[in-house]
Short mmCIF file of C-alpha atoms in Angstrom, two decimals:
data_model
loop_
_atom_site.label_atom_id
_atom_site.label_comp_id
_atom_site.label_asym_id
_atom_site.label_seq_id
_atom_site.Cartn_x
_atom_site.Cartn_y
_atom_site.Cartn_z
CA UNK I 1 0.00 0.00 0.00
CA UNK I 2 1.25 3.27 -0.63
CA UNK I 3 1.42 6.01 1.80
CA UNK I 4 -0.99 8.90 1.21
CA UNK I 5 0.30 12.23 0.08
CA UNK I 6 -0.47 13.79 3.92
CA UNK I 7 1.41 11.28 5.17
CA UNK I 8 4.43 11.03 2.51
CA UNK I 9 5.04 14.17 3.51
CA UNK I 10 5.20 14.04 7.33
CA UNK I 11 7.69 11.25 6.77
CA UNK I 12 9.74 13.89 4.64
CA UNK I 13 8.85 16.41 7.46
CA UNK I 14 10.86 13.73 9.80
CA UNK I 15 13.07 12.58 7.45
CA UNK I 16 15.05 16.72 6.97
CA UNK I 17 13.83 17.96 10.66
CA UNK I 18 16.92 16.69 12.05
CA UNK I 19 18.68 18.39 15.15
CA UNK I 20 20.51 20.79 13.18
CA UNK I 21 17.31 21.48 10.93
CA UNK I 22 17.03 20.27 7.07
CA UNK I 23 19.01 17.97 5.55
CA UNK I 24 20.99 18.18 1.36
CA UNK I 25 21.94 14.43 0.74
CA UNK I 26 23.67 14.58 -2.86
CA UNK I 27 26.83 15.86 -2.63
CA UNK I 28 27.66 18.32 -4.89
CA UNK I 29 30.53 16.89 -7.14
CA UNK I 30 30.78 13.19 -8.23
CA UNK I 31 34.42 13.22 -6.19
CA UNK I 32 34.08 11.36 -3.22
CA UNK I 33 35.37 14.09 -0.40
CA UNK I 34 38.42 13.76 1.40
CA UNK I 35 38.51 13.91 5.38
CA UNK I 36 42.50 14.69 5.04
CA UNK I 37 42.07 17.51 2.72
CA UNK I 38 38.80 18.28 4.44
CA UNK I 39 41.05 18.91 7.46
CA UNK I 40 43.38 21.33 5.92
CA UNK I 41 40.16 23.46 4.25
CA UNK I 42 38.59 23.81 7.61
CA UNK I 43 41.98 25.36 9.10
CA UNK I 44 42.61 27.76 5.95
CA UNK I 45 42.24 31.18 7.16
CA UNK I 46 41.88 33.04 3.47
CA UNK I 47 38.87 30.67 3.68
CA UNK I 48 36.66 32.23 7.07
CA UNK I 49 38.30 29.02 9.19
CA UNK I 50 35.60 27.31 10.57
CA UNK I 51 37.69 27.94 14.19
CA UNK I 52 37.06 31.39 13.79
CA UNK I 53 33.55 30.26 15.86
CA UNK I 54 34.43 26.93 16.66
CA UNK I 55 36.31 24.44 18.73
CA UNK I 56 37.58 21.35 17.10
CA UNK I 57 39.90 18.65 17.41
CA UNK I 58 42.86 19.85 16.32
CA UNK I 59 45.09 21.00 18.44
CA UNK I 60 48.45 21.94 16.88
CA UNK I 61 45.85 25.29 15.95
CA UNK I 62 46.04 27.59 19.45
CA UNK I 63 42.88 29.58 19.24
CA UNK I 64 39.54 28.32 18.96
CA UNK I 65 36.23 30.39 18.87
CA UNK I 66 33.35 29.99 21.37
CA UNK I 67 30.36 31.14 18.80
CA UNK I 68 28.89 28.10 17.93
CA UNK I 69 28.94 24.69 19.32
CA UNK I 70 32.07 22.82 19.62
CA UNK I 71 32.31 20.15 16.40
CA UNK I 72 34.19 16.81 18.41
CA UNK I 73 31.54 14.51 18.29
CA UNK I 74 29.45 16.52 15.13
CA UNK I 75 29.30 13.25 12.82
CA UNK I 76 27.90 11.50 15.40
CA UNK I 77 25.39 13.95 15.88
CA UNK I 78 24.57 14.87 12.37
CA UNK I 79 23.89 12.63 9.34
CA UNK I 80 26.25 13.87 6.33
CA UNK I 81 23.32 15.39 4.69
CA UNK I 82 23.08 17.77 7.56
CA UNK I 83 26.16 18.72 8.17
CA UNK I 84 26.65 19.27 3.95
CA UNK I 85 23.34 21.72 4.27
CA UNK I 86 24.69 23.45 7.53
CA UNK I 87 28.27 24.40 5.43
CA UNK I 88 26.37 25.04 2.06
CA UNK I 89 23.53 27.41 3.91
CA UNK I 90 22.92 27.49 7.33
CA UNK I 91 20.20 29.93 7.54
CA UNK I 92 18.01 27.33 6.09
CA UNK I 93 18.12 26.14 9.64
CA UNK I 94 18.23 28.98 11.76
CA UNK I 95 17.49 32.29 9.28
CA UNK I 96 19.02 34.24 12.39
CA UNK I 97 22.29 32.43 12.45
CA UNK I 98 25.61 34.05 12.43
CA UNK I 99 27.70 31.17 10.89
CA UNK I 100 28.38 32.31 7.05
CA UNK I 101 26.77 30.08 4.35
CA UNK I 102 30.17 28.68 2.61
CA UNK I 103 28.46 27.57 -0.73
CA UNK I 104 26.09 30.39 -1.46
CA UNK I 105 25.98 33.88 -3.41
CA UNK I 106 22.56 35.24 -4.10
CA UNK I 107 20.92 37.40 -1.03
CA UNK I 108 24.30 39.30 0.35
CA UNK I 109 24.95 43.06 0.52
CA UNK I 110 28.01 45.45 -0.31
CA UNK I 111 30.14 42.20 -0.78
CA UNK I 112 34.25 43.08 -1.05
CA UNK I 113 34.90 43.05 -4.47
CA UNK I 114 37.18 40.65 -4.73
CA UNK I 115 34.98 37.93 -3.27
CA UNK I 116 31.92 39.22 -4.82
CA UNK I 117 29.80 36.31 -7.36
CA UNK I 118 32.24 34.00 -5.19
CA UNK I 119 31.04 31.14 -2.92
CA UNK I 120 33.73 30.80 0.06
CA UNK I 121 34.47 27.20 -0.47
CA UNK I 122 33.90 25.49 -3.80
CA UNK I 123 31.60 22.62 -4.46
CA UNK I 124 34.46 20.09 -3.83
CA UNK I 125 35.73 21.49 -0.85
CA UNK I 126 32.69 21.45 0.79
CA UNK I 127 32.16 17.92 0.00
CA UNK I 128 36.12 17.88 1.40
CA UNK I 129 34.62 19.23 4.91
CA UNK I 130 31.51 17.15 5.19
CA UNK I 131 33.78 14.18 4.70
CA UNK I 132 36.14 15.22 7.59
CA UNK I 133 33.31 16.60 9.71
CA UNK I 134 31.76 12.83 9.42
CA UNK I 135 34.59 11.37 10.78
CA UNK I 136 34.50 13.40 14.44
CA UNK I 137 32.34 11.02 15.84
CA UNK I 138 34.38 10.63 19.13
CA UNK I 139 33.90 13.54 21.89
CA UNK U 1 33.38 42.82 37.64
CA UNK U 2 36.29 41.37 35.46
CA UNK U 3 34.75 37.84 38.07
CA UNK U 4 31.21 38.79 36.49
CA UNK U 5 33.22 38.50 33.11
CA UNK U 6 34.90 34.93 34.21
CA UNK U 7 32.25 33.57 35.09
CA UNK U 8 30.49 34.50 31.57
CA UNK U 9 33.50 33.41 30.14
CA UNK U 10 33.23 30.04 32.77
CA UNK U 11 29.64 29.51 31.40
CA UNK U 12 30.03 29.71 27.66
CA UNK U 13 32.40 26.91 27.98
CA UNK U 14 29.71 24.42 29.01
CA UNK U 15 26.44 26.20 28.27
CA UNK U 16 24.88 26.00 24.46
CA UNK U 17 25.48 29.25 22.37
CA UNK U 18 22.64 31.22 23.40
CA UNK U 19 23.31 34.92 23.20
CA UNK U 20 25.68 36.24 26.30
CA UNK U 21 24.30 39.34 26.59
CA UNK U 22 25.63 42.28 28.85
CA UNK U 23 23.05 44.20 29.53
CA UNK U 24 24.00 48.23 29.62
CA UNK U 25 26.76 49.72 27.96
CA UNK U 26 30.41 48.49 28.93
CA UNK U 27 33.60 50.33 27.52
CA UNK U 28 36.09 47.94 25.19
CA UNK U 29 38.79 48.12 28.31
CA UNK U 30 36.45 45.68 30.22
CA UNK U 31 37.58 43.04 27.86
CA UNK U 32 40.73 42.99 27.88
CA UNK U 33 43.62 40.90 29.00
CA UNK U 34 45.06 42.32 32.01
CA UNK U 35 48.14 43.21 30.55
CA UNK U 36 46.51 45.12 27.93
CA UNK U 37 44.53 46.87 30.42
CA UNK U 38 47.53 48.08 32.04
CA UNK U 39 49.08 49.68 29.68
CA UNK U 40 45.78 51.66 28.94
CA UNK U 41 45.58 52.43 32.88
CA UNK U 42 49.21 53.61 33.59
CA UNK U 43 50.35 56.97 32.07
CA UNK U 44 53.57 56.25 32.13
CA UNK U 45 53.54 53.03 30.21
CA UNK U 46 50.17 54.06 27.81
CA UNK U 47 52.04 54.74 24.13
CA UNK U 48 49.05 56.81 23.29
CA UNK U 49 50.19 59.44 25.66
CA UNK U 50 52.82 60.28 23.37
CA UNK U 51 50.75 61.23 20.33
CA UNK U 52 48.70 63.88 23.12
CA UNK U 53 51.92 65.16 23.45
CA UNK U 54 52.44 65.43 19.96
CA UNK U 55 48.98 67.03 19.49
CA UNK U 56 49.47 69.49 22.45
CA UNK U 57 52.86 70.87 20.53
CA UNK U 58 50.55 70.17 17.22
CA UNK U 59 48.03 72.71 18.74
CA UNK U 60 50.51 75.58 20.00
CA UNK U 61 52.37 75.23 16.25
CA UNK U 62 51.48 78.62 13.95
CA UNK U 63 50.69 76.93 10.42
CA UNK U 64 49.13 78.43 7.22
CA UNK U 65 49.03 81.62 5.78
CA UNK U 66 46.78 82.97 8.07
CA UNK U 67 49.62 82.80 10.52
CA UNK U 68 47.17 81.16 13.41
CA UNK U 69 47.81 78.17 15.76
CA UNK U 70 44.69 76.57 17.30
CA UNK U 71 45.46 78.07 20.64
CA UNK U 72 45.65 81.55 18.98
CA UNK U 73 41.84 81.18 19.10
CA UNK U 74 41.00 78.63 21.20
CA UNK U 75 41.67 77.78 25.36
CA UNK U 76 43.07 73.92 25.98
CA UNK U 77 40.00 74.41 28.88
CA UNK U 78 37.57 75.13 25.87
CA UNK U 79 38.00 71.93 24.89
CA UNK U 80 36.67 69.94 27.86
CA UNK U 81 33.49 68.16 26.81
CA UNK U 82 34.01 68.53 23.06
CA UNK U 83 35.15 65.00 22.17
CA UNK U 84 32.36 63.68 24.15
CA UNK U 85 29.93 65.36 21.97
CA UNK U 86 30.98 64.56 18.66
CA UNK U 87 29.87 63.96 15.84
CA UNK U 88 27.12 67.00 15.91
CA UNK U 89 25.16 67.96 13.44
CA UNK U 90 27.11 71.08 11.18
CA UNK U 91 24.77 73.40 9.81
CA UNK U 92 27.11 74.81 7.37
CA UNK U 93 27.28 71.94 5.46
CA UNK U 94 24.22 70.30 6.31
CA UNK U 95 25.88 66.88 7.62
CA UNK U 96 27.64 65.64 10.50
CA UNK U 97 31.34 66.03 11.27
CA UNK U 98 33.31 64.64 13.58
CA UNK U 99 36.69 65.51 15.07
CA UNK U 100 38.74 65.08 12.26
CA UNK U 101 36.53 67.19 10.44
CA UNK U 102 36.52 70.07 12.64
CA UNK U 103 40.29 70.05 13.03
CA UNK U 104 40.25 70.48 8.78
CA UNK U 105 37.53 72.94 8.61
CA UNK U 106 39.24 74.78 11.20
CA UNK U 107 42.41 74.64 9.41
CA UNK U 108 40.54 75.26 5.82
CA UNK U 109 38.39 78.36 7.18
CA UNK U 110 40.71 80.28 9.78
CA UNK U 111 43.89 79.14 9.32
CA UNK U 112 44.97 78.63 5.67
CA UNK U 113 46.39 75.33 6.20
CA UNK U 114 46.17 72.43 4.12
CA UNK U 115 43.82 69.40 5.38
CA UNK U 116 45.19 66.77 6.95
CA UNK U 117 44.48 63.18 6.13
CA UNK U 118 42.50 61.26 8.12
CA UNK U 119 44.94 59.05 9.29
CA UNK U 120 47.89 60.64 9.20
CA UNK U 121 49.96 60.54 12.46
CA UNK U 122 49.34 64.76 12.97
CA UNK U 123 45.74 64.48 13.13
CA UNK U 124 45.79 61.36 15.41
CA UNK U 125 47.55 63.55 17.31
CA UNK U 126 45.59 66.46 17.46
CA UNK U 127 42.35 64.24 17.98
CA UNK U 128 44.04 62.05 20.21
CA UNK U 129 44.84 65.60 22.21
CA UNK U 130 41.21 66.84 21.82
CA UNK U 131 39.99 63.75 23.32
CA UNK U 132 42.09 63.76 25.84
CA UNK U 133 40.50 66.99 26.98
CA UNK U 134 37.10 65.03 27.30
CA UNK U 135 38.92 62.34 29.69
CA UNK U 136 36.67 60.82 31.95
CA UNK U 137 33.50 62.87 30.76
CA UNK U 138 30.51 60.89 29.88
CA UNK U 139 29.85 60.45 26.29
CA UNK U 140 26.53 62.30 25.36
CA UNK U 141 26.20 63.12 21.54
CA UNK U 142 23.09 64.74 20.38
CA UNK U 143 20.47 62.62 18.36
CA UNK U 144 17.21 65.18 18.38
CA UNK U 145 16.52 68.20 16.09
CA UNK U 146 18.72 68.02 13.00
CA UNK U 147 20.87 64.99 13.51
CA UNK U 148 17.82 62.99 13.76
CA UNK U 149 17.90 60.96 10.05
CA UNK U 150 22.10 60.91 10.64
CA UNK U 151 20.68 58.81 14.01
CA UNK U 152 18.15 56.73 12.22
CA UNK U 153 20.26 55.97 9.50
CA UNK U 154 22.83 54.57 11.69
CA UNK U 155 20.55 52.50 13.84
CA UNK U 156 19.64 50.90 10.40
CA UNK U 157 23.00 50.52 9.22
CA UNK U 158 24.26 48.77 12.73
CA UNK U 159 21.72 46.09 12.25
CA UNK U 160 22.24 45.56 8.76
CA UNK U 161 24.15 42.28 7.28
CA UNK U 162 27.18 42.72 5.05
CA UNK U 163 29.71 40.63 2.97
CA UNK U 164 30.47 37.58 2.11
CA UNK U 165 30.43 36.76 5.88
CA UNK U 166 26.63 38.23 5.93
CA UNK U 167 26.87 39.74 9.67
CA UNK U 168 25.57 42.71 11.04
CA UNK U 169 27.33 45.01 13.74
CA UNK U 170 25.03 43.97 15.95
CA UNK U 171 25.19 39.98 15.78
CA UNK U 172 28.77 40.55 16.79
CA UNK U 173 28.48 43.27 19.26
CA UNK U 174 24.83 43.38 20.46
CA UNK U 175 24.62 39.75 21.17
CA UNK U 176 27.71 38.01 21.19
CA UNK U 177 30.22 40.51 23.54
CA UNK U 178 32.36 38.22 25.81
CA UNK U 179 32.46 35.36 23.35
CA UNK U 180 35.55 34.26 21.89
CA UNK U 181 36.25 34.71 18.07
CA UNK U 182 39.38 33.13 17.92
CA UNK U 183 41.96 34.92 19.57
CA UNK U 184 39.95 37.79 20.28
CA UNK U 185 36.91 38.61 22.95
CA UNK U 186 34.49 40.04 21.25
CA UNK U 187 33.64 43.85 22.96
CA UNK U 188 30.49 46.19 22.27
CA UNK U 189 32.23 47.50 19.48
CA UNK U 190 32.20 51.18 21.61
CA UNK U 191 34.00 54.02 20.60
CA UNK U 192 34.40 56.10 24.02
CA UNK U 193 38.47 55.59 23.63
CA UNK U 194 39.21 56.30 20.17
CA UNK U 195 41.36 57.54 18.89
CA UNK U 196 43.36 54.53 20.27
CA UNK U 197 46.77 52.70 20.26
CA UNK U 198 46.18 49.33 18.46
CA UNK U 199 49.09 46.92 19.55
CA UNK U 200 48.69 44.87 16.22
CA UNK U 201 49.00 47.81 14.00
CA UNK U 202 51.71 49.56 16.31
CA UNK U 203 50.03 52.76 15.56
CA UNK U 204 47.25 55.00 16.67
CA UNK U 205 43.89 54.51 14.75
CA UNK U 206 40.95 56.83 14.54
CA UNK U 207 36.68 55.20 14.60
CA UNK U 208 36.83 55.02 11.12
CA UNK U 209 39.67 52.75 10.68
CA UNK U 210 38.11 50.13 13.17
CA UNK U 211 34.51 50.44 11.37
CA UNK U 212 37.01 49.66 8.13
CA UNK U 213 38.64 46.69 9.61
CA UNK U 214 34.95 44.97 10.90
CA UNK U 215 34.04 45.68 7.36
CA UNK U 216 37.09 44.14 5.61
CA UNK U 217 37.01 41.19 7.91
CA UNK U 218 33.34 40.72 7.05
CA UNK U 219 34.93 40.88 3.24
CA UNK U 220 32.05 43.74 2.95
CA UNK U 221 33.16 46.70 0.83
CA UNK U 222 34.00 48.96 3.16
CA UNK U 223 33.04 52.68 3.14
CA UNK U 224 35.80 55.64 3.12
CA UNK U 225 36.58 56.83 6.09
CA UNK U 226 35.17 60.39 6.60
CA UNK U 227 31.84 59.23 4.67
CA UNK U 228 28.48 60.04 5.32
CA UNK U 229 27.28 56.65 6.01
CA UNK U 230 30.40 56.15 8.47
CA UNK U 231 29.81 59.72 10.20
CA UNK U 232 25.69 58.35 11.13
CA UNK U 233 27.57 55.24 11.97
CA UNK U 234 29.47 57.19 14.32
CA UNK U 235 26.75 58.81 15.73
CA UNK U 236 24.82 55.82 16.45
CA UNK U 237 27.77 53.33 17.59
CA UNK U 238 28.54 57.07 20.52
CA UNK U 239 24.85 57.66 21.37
CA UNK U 240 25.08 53.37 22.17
CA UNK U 241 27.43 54.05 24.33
CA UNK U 242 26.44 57.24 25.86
CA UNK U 243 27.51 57.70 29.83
CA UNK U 244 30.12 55.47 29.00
CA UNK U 245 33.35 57.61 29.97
CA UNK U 246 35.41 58.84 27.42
CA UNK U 247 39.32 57.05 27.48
CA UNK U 248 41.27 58.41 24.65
CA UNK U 249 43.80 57.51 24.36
CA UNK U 250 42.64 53.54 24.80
CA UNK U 251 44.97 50.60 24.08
CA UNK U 252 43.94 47.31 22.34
CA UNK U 253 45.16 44.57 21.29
#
């Protein structure tokens, strides 16, 4: 029997409504991401380092942010879908959020001209991060 | 109070990110490391102390063709109160002015001396002196009459997101002061001690140049210093922070 329409979509309701709010399950490039170099995007600082806000296991880096929640234990947490929706837009789960969407260009004002029509990470870097950010599954 | 601010500091480390908000205005020097605050709090060790010198000889000095120093015209004692007020509302050109801008017209109108640049180490110094006139006075800029839309547009600007980064003044400085970005504490983003020594540039630095480097770091176009949007800014950012007691010349980090 199929599931009626109502219904379908509560299950979809359940199936994005995660902790961290909806979820973006293909990844954006057919390249497999790469935890390693996923690990060296998140520290770049010509690319708003994700420690600016955040603590995270790595501690050869000195200063970590408080803004947001610290990511040891994120893939754990978070399905890869999530976490790839939270990097690409976050304001699709919180529109009041702080944290920068790294894959997006339309709706932002006065933009530096040198970064303007730019996302801050491209497609295969994010998938890069969501990869690494997967593997933190230990606090 | 710096407890008050450890124990904020305490909580954010095992409470969830909700906003750590402070509630009435609190000057930048209440977040800093207590080294930094020293050198703000001690004369003798405070390197902003030596651009007021530099503006007090600045002010005495006869330039332009009109053969006038400021003190030909003006009392050091006039100038009690006058940083604390600025920006005002200028009716001769029908905009604010801050100041820098003062000093220039001053220097334009009566003296027949060339402008200086906004930055420039002699009008650091001469602000940096005119401020230090104000020391300790509460800041109380005018928002009523005239300078009303200069207000308004301010307000809107401070709560406006920017850049690539797509933050507002206010997410940072309204509702996150005391967190940690990095290597910094984020402050209230207040003005009451500018101009100020920044340790990281190794130079004095005027409002304008911090409003510049929030913008940058937001990679948001920033405006030019002197503007009209960054003189409501101004005016806004001061009236936040009004009662808070002027410190020029401040030290950060």
């Amino acid at each position: 029997m199929r599931p009626l329409p109502a219904v379908a979509a509560l299950l979809l309701l359940a199936g994005t409504a995660g902790a961290a709010g909806p979820s973006m399950d293909r990844p954006l490039t057919d390249r497999p991401g790469d935890p390693a170099r996923g690990r060296a995007v998140v520290r770049d600082l010509s690319k708003a380092t994700c420690l600016i806000c955040h603590a995270m296991p790595i501690p050869e880096e000195p200063d970590h942010g408080d803004l947001g929640p610290p990511l040891a234990g994120v893939g754990a947490r978070l399905g890869s879908g999530e976490i790839r929706q939270r990097i690409v837009d976050p304001t699709t789960a919180n529109p009041a959020t702080v944290m920068p969407a790294y894959f997006r260009t339309e709706g932002l004002d006065r933009v530096g001209a040198a970064f303007r029509g730019r996302t801050i990470y491209t497609a295969q870097e994010v998938e890069d991060v969501v990869a690494y950010l997967a593997t933190l599954t230990g606090e | 109070m710096r407890a008050a601010l450890l124990l904020l500091a305490g909580l954010a480390l095992v409470a969830p990110p909700v906003p750590a908000q402070i509630d009435g205005p609190r000057s930048g020097a209440d977040f800093l490391t207590p080294d930094t605050r020293t050198l703000q709090d001690d004369d003798f060790l405070n390197p902003g102390l030596f651009a007021v010198e530099e503006g007090r000889a600045l002010w005495n000095r006869v330039e332009g063709a009109a053969g006038q120093a400021c003190a030909s015209c003006h009392a050091e004692a006039d100038m009690r109160g006058v940083a604390a007020r600025h920006p005002v509302f200028d009716p001769a050109t029908g905009g604010l002015v801050d100041l820098a801008g003062r000093v220039n017209a001053m220097r334009r109108e009566h003296m027949g001396a060339p402008e200086l640049p906004r930055e420039s180490q002699a009008m650091l110094a001469l602000t940096a002196f005119l401020g230090f006139q104000s020391r300790g006075m509460p800041m109380a800029v005018e928002i009523d009459g005239p300078a009303r839309p200069f207000f308004e547009a301010g307000r809107e600007d401070w709560f406006r997101r920017r850049g690539q980064l797509n933050l507002s003044c206010a997410q940072c400085h309204d509702d996150l002061a005391g967190r940690r970005l990095r290597g910094d504490t984020i402050s209230q983003g207040q003005v009451n001690g500018m101009p100020f020594y920044r340790l990281m540039w190794r130079t004095m630095a005027s409002r304008h140049r911090m409003f510049e480097w929030c913008e940058t770091s937001l990679r948001a176009e920033p405006r030019a210093a002197g503007s009209a949007e960054y003189l409501a800014l101004e005016l806004y950012v001061a009236w936040r922070g009004r009662g808070l007691p002027v410190e020029t010349p401040a030290v950060r980090r």
